[in-house]
Amino acid sequence: LNPEGMGEVTMNVALHEGQLNVQMVTDSNEAKKMIERGLGELKATLAAHQLNVDQIKVDSTQTSLEKQMAQN
């Protein structure tokens, strides 16, 4: 996905035994924060469609790179 103003967002959605797992990876910390602010609404919308959310995880490649550099 390439939502305007957020850069690239990679999304992995899996449904296993009635439980929904979503993982998103953004290009920037700003996009990650924007998505995290909307997670409550996303969970509510999914629940309204009888989808049980087990986990929604949001990461950014920027944070991952910063962690790797800090370890070196």
mmCIF file of N, CA and C in Angstrom:
data_model
loop_
_atom_site.group_PDB
_atom_site.id
_atom_site.type_symbol
_atom_site.label_atom_id
_atom_site.label_comp_id
_atom_site.label_asym_id
_atom_site.label_seq_id
_atom_site.Cartn_x
_atom_site.Cartn_y
_atom_site.Cartn_z
ATOM 1 N N LEU A 1 0.839 -1.184 0.000
ATOM 2 C CA LEU A 1 0.000 0.000 0.000
ATOM 3 C C LEU A 1 0.878 1.238 0.000
ATOM 4 N N ASN A 2 0.382 2.292 -0.611
ATOM 5 C CA ASN A 2 1.098 3.568 -0.617
ATOM 6 C C ASN A 2 0.128 4.699 -0.283
ATOM 7 N N PRO A 3 -0.362 4.752 0.971
ATOM 8 C CA PRO A 3 -1.282 5.831 1.317
ATOM 9 C C PRO A 3 -0.594 7.189 1.207
ATOM 10 N N GLU A 4 -1.318 8.159 0.679
ATOM 11 C CA GLU A 4 -0.750 9.487 0.456
ATOM 12 C C GLU A 4 -0.219 10.087 1.752
ATOM 13 N N GLY A 5 1.014 10.552 1.709
ATOM 14 C CA GLY A 5 1.623 11.208 2.843
ATOM 15 C C GLY A 5 2.214 10.275 3.891
ATOM 16 N N MET A 6 2.096 8.968 3.689
ATOM 17 C CA MET A 6 2.588 8.027 4.690
ATOM 18 C C MET A 6 3.737 7.172 4.181
ATOM 19 N N GLY A 7 4.051 7.249 2.913
ATOM 20 C CA GLY A 7 5.070 6.362 2.369
ATOM 21 C C GLY A 7 4.492 4.976 2.167
ATOM 22 N N GLU A 8 5.357 4.011 2.069
ATOM 23 C CA GLU A 8 4.917 2.639 1.830
ATOM 24 C C GLU A 8 4.536 1.955 3.140
ATOM 25 N N VAL A 9 3.435 1.189 3.088
ATOM 26 C CA VAL A 9 2.997 0.388 4.223
ATOM 27 C C VAL A 9 2.811 -1.043 3.725
ATOM 28 N N THR A 10 3.559 -1.966 4.309
ATOM 29 C CA THR A 10 3.423 -3.377 3.975
ATOM 30 C C THR A 10 2.516 -4.009 5.016
ATOM 31 N N MET A 11 1.556 -4.813 4.542
ATOM 32 C CA MET A 11 0.556 -5.364 5.442
ATOM 33 C C MET A 11 0.445 -6.864 5.247
ATOM 34 N N ASN A 12 0.431 -7.600 6.354
ATOM 35 C CA ASN A 12 0.243 -9.041 6.327
ATOM 36 C C ASN A 12 -0.964 -9.353 7.203
ATOM 37 N N VAL A 13 -1.972 -9.992 6.621
ATOM 38 C CA VAL A 13 -3.196 -10.316 7.347
ATOM 39 C C VAL A 13 -3.387 -11.824 7.310
ATOM 40 N N ALA A 14 -3.606 -12.415 8.474
ATOM 41 C CA ALA A 14 -3.811 -13.865 8.546
ATOM 42 C C ALA A 14 -5.007 -14.161 9.444
ATOM 43 N N LEU A 15 -5.836 -15.099 8.998
ATOM 44 C CA LEU A 15 -6.979 -15.553 9.777
ATOM 45 C C LEU A 15 -6.757 -17.021 10.094
ATOM 46 N N HIS A 16 -6.653 -17.332 11.395
ATOM 47 C CA HIS A 16 -6.391 -18.705 11.815
ATOM 48 C C HIS A 16 -7.347 -19.069 12.942
ATOM 49 N N GLU A 17 -8.155 -20.083 12.708
ATOM 50 C CA GLU A 17 -9.128 -20.554 13.696
ATOM 51 C C GLU A 17 -9.991 -19.417 14.238
ATOM 52 N N GLY A 18 -10.446 -18.560 13.335
ATOM 53 C CA GLY A 18 -11.334 -17.474 13.704
ATOM 54 C C GLY A 18 -10.662 -16.265 14.323
ATOM 55 N N GLN A 19 -9.341 -16.283 14.452
ATOM 56 C CA GLN A 19 -8.604 -15.168 15.041
ATOM 57 C C GLN A 19 -7.830 -14.423 13.954
ATOM 58 N N LEU A 20 -7.988 -13.127 13.920
ATOM 59 C CA LEU A 20 -7.333 -12.295 12.924
ATOM 60 C C LEU A 20 -6.043 -11.709 13.475
ATOM 61 N N ASN A 21 -4.971 -11.859 12.721
ATOM 62 C CA ASN A 21 -3.673 -11.265 13.058
ATOM 63 C C ASN A 21 -3.263 -10.340 11.926
ATOM 64 N N VAL A 22 -2.877 -9.134 12.281
ATOM 65 C CA VAL A 22 -2.476 -8.140 11.288
ATOM 66 C C VAL A 22 -1.098 -7.618 11.677
ATOM 67 N N GLN A 23 -0.203 -7.577 10.703
ATOM 68 C CA GLN A 23 1.110 -6.978 10.917
ATOM 69 C C GLN A 23 1.327 -5.940 9.825
ATOM 70 N N MET A 24 1.704 -4.739 10.239
ATOM 71 C CA MET A 24 1.983 -3.658 9.295
ATOM 72 C C MET A 24 3.392 -3.144 9.537
ATOM 73 N N VAL A 25 4.086 -2.835 8.451
ATOM 74 C CA VAL A 25 5.419 -2.248 8.538
ATOM 75 C C VAL A 25 5.403 -0.976 7.698
ATOM 76 N N THR A 26 5.757 0.134 8.333
ATOM 77 C CA THR A 26 5.771 1.429 7.658
ATOM 78 C C THR A 26 7.201 1.861 7.362
ATOM 79 N N ASP A 27 7.330 2.847 6.500
ATOM 80 C CA ASP A 27 8.642 3.409 6.172
ATOM 81 C C ASP A 27 9.143 4.378 7.236
ATOM 82 N N SER A 28 8.217 4.949 8.024
ATOM 83 C CA SER A 28 8.632 5.993 8.962
ATOM 84 C C SER A 28 7.929 5.844 10.308
ATOM 85 N N ASN A 29 8.545 6.427 11.319
ATOM 86 C CA ASN A 29 7.933 6.435 12.652
ATOM 87 C C ASN A 29 6.657 7.268 12.673
ATOM 88 N N GLU A 30 6.606 8.334 11.866
ATOM 89 C CA GLU A 30 5.414 9.186 11.813
ATOM 90 C C GLU A 30 4.217 8.395 11.301
ATOM 91 N N ALA A 31 4.423 7.603 10.253
ATOM 92 C CA ALA A 31 3.338 6.784 9.703
ATOM 93 C C ALA A 31 2.907 5.731 10.721
ATOM 94 N N LYS A 32 3.864 5.158 11.426
ATOM 95 C CA LYS A 32 3.567 4.165 12.468
ATOM 96 C C LYS A 32 2.661 4.778 13.527
ATOM 97 N N LYS A 33 2.995 5.991 13.972
ATOM 98 C CA LYS A 33 2.198 6.662 14.995
ATOM 99 C C LYS A 33 0.792 6.970 14.492
ATOM 100 N N MET A 34 0.667 7.376 13.235
ATOM 101 C CA MET A 34 -0.647 7.659 12.651
ATOM 102 C C MET A 34 -1.517 6.410 12.657
ATOM 103 N N ILE A 35 -0.933 5.290 12.265
ATOM 104 C CA ILE A 35 -1.683 4.035 12.243
ATOM 105 C C ILE A 35 -2.064 3.624 13.657
ATOM 106 N N GLU A 36 -1.135 3.738 14.589
ATOM 107 C CA GLU A 36 -1.409 3.343 15.978
ATOM 108 C C GLU A 36 -2.554 4.153 16.577
ATOM 109 N N ARG A 37 -2.668 5.432 16.204
ATOM 110 C CA ARG A 37 -3.768 6.264 16.707
ATOM 111 C C ARG A 37 -5.121 5.754 16.214
ATOM 112 N N GLY A 38 -5.149 5.076 15.078
ATOM 113 C CA GLY A 38 -6.409 4.589 14.518
ATOM 114 C C GLY A 38 -6.719 3.132 14.828
ATOM 115 N N LEU A 39 -5.888 2.481 15.651
ATOM 116 C CA LEU A 39 -6.081 1.052 15.915
ATOM 117 C C LEU A 39 -7.394 0.750 16.628
ATOM 118 N N GLY A 40 -7.809 1.597 17.539
ATOM 119 C CA GLY A 40 -9.080 1.374 18.233
ATOM 120 C C GLY A 40 -10.244 1.335 17.266
ATOM 121 N N GLU A 41 -10.261 2.276 16.353
ATOM 122 C CA GLU A 41 -11.322 2.330 15.349
ATOM 123 C C GLU A 41 -11.252 1.118 14.420
ATOM 124 N N LEU A 42 -10.041 0.719 14.042
ATOM 125 C CA LEU A 42 -9.876 -0.453 13.183
ATOM 126 C C LEU A 42 -10.407 -1.703 13.872
ATOM 127 N N LYS A 43 -10.051 -1.901 15.138
ATOM 128 C CA LYS A 43 -10.534 -3.070 15.890
ATOM 129 C C LYS A 43 -12.054 -3.066 15.995
ATOM 130 N N ALA A 44 -12.637 -1.915 16.252
ATOM 131 C CA ALA A 44 -14.090 -1.802 16.366
ATOM 132 C C ALA A 44 -14.773 -2.126 15.044
ATOM 133 N N THR A 45 -14.203 -1.643 13.954
ATOM 134 C CA THR A 45 -14.770 -1.911 12.634
ATOM 135 C C THR A 45 -14.697 -3.397 12.300
ATOM 136 N N LEU A 46 -13.560 -4.011 12.592
ATOM 137 C CA LEU A 46 -13.411 -5.448 12.336
ATOM 138 C C LEU A 46 -14.384 -6.255 13.201
ATOM 139 N N ALA A 47 -14.549 -5.866 14.465
ATOM 140 C CA ALA A 47 -15.474 -6.556 15.360
ATOM 141 C C ALA A 47 -16.909 -6.433 14.861
ATOM 142 N N ALA A 48 -17.254 -5.287 14.279
ATOM 143 C CA ALA A 48 -18.593 -5.085 13.733
ATOM 144 C C ALA A 48 -18.873 -6.034 12.577
ATOM 145 N N HIS A 49 -17.817 -6.546 11.958
ATOM 146 C CA HIS A 49 -17.943 -7.520 10.867
ATOM 147 C C HIS A 49 -17.682 -8.943 11.351
ATOM 148 N N GLN A 50 -17.833 -9.144 12.651
ATOM 149 C CA GLN A 50 -17.640 -10.445 13.297
ATOM 150 C C GLN A 50 -16.247 -11.030 13.079
ATOM 151 N N LEU A 51 -15.237 -10.175 13.058
ATOM 152 C CA LEU A 51 -13.845 -10.630 12.968
ATOM 153 C C LEU A 51 -13.195 -10.419 14.328
ATOM 154 N N ASN A 52 -12.752 -11.501 14.942
ATOM 155 C CA ASN A 52 -12.104 -11.447 16.251
ATOM 156 C C ASN A 52 -10.628 -11.141 16.070
ATOM 157 N N VAL A 53 -10.198 -10.026 16.594
ATOM 158 C CA VAL A 53 -8.808 -9.597 16.455
ATOM 159 C C VAL A 53 -7.977 -10.210 17.575
ATOM 160 N N ASP A 54 -6.980 -11.000 17.197
ATOM 161 C CA ASP A 54 -6.049 -11.556 18.161
ATOM 162 C C ASP A 54 -4.917 -10.571 18.394
ATOM 163 N N GLN A 55 -4.343 -10.054 17.295
ATOM 164 C CA GLN A 55 -3.186 -9.162 17.421
ATOM 165 C C GLN A 55 -3.105 -8.242 16.213
ATOM 166 N N ILE A 56 -2.784 -6.981 16.484
ATOM 167 C CA ILE A 56 -2.420 -6.031 15.440
ATOM 168 C C ILE A 56 -1.078 -5.458 15.849
ATOM 169 N N LYS A 57 -0.089 -5.630 15.003
ATOM 170 C CA LYS A 57 1.268 -5.172 15.300
ATOM 171 C C LYS A 57 1.698 -4.168 14.235
ATOM 172 N N VAL A 58 2.240 -3.053 14.672
ATOM 173 C CA VAL A 58 2.719 -2.027 13.752
ATOM 174 C C VAL A 58 4.190 -1.758 14.048
ATOM 175 N N ASP A 59 5.030 -1.890 13.047
ATOM 176 C CA ASP A 59 6.456 -1.603 13.163
ATOM 177 C C ASP A 59 6.843 -0.621 12.067
ATOM 178 N N SER A 60 8.018 -0.032 12.222
ATOM 179 C CA SER A 60 8.530 0.804 11.137
ATOM 180 C C SER A 60 9.942 0.360 10.798
ATOM 181 N N THR A 61 10.283 0.431 9.541
ATOM 182 C CA THR A 61 11.639 0.069 9.133
ATOM 183 C C THR A 61 12.626 1.058 9.726
ATOM 184 N N GLN A 62 12.205 2.287 9.932
ATOM 185 C CA GLN A 62 13.064 3.319 10.526
ATOM 186 C C GLN A 62 13.454 2.919 11.951
ATOM 187 N N THR A 63 12.486 2.462 12.755
ATOM 188 C CA THR A 63 12.765 2.030 14.125
ATOM 189 C C THR A 63 13.680 0.821 14.128
ATOM 190 N N SER A 64 13.434 -0.127 13.228
ATOM 191 C CA SER A 64 14.261 -1.332 13.153
ATOM 192 C C SER A 64 15.706 -0.978 12.825
ATOM 193 N N LEU A 65 15.893 -0.057 11.894
ATOM 194 C CA LEU A 65 17.260 0.354 11.533
ATOM 195 C C LEU A 65 17.946 1.060 12.703
ATOM 196 N N GLU A 66 17.196 1.905 13.433
ATOM 197 C CA GLU A 66 17.767 2.614 14.574
ATOM 198 C C GLU A 66 18.202 1.625 15.656
ATOM 199 N N LYS A 67 17.401 0.590 15.897
ATOM 200 C CA LYS A 67 17.745 -0.421 16.887
ATOM 201 C C LYS A 67 19.016 -1.180 16.474
ATOM 202 N N GLN A 68 19.107 -1.520 15.180
ATOM 203 C CA GLN A 68 20.278 -2.238 14.691
ATOM 204 C C GLN A 68 21.537 -1.387 14.850
ATOM 205 N N MET A 69 21.448 -0.101 14.535
ATOM 206 C CA MET A 69 22.601 0.780 14.629
ATOM 207 C C MET A 69 23.015 0.964 16.091
ATOM 208 N N ALA A 70 22.048 0.997 16.995
ATOM 209 C CA ALA A 70 22.345 1.174 18.420
ATOM 210 C C ALA A 70 23.080 -0.041 18.979
ATOM 211 N N GLN A 71 22.808 -1.214 18.419
ATOM 212 C CA GLN A 71 23.450 -2.427 18.884
ATOM 213 C C GLN A 71 24.907 -2.539 18.410
ATOM 214 N N ASN A 72 25.233 -1.833 17.343
ATOM 215 C CA ASN A 72 26.594 -1.913 16.783
ATOM 216 C C ASN A 72 27.518 -0.946 17.405
#
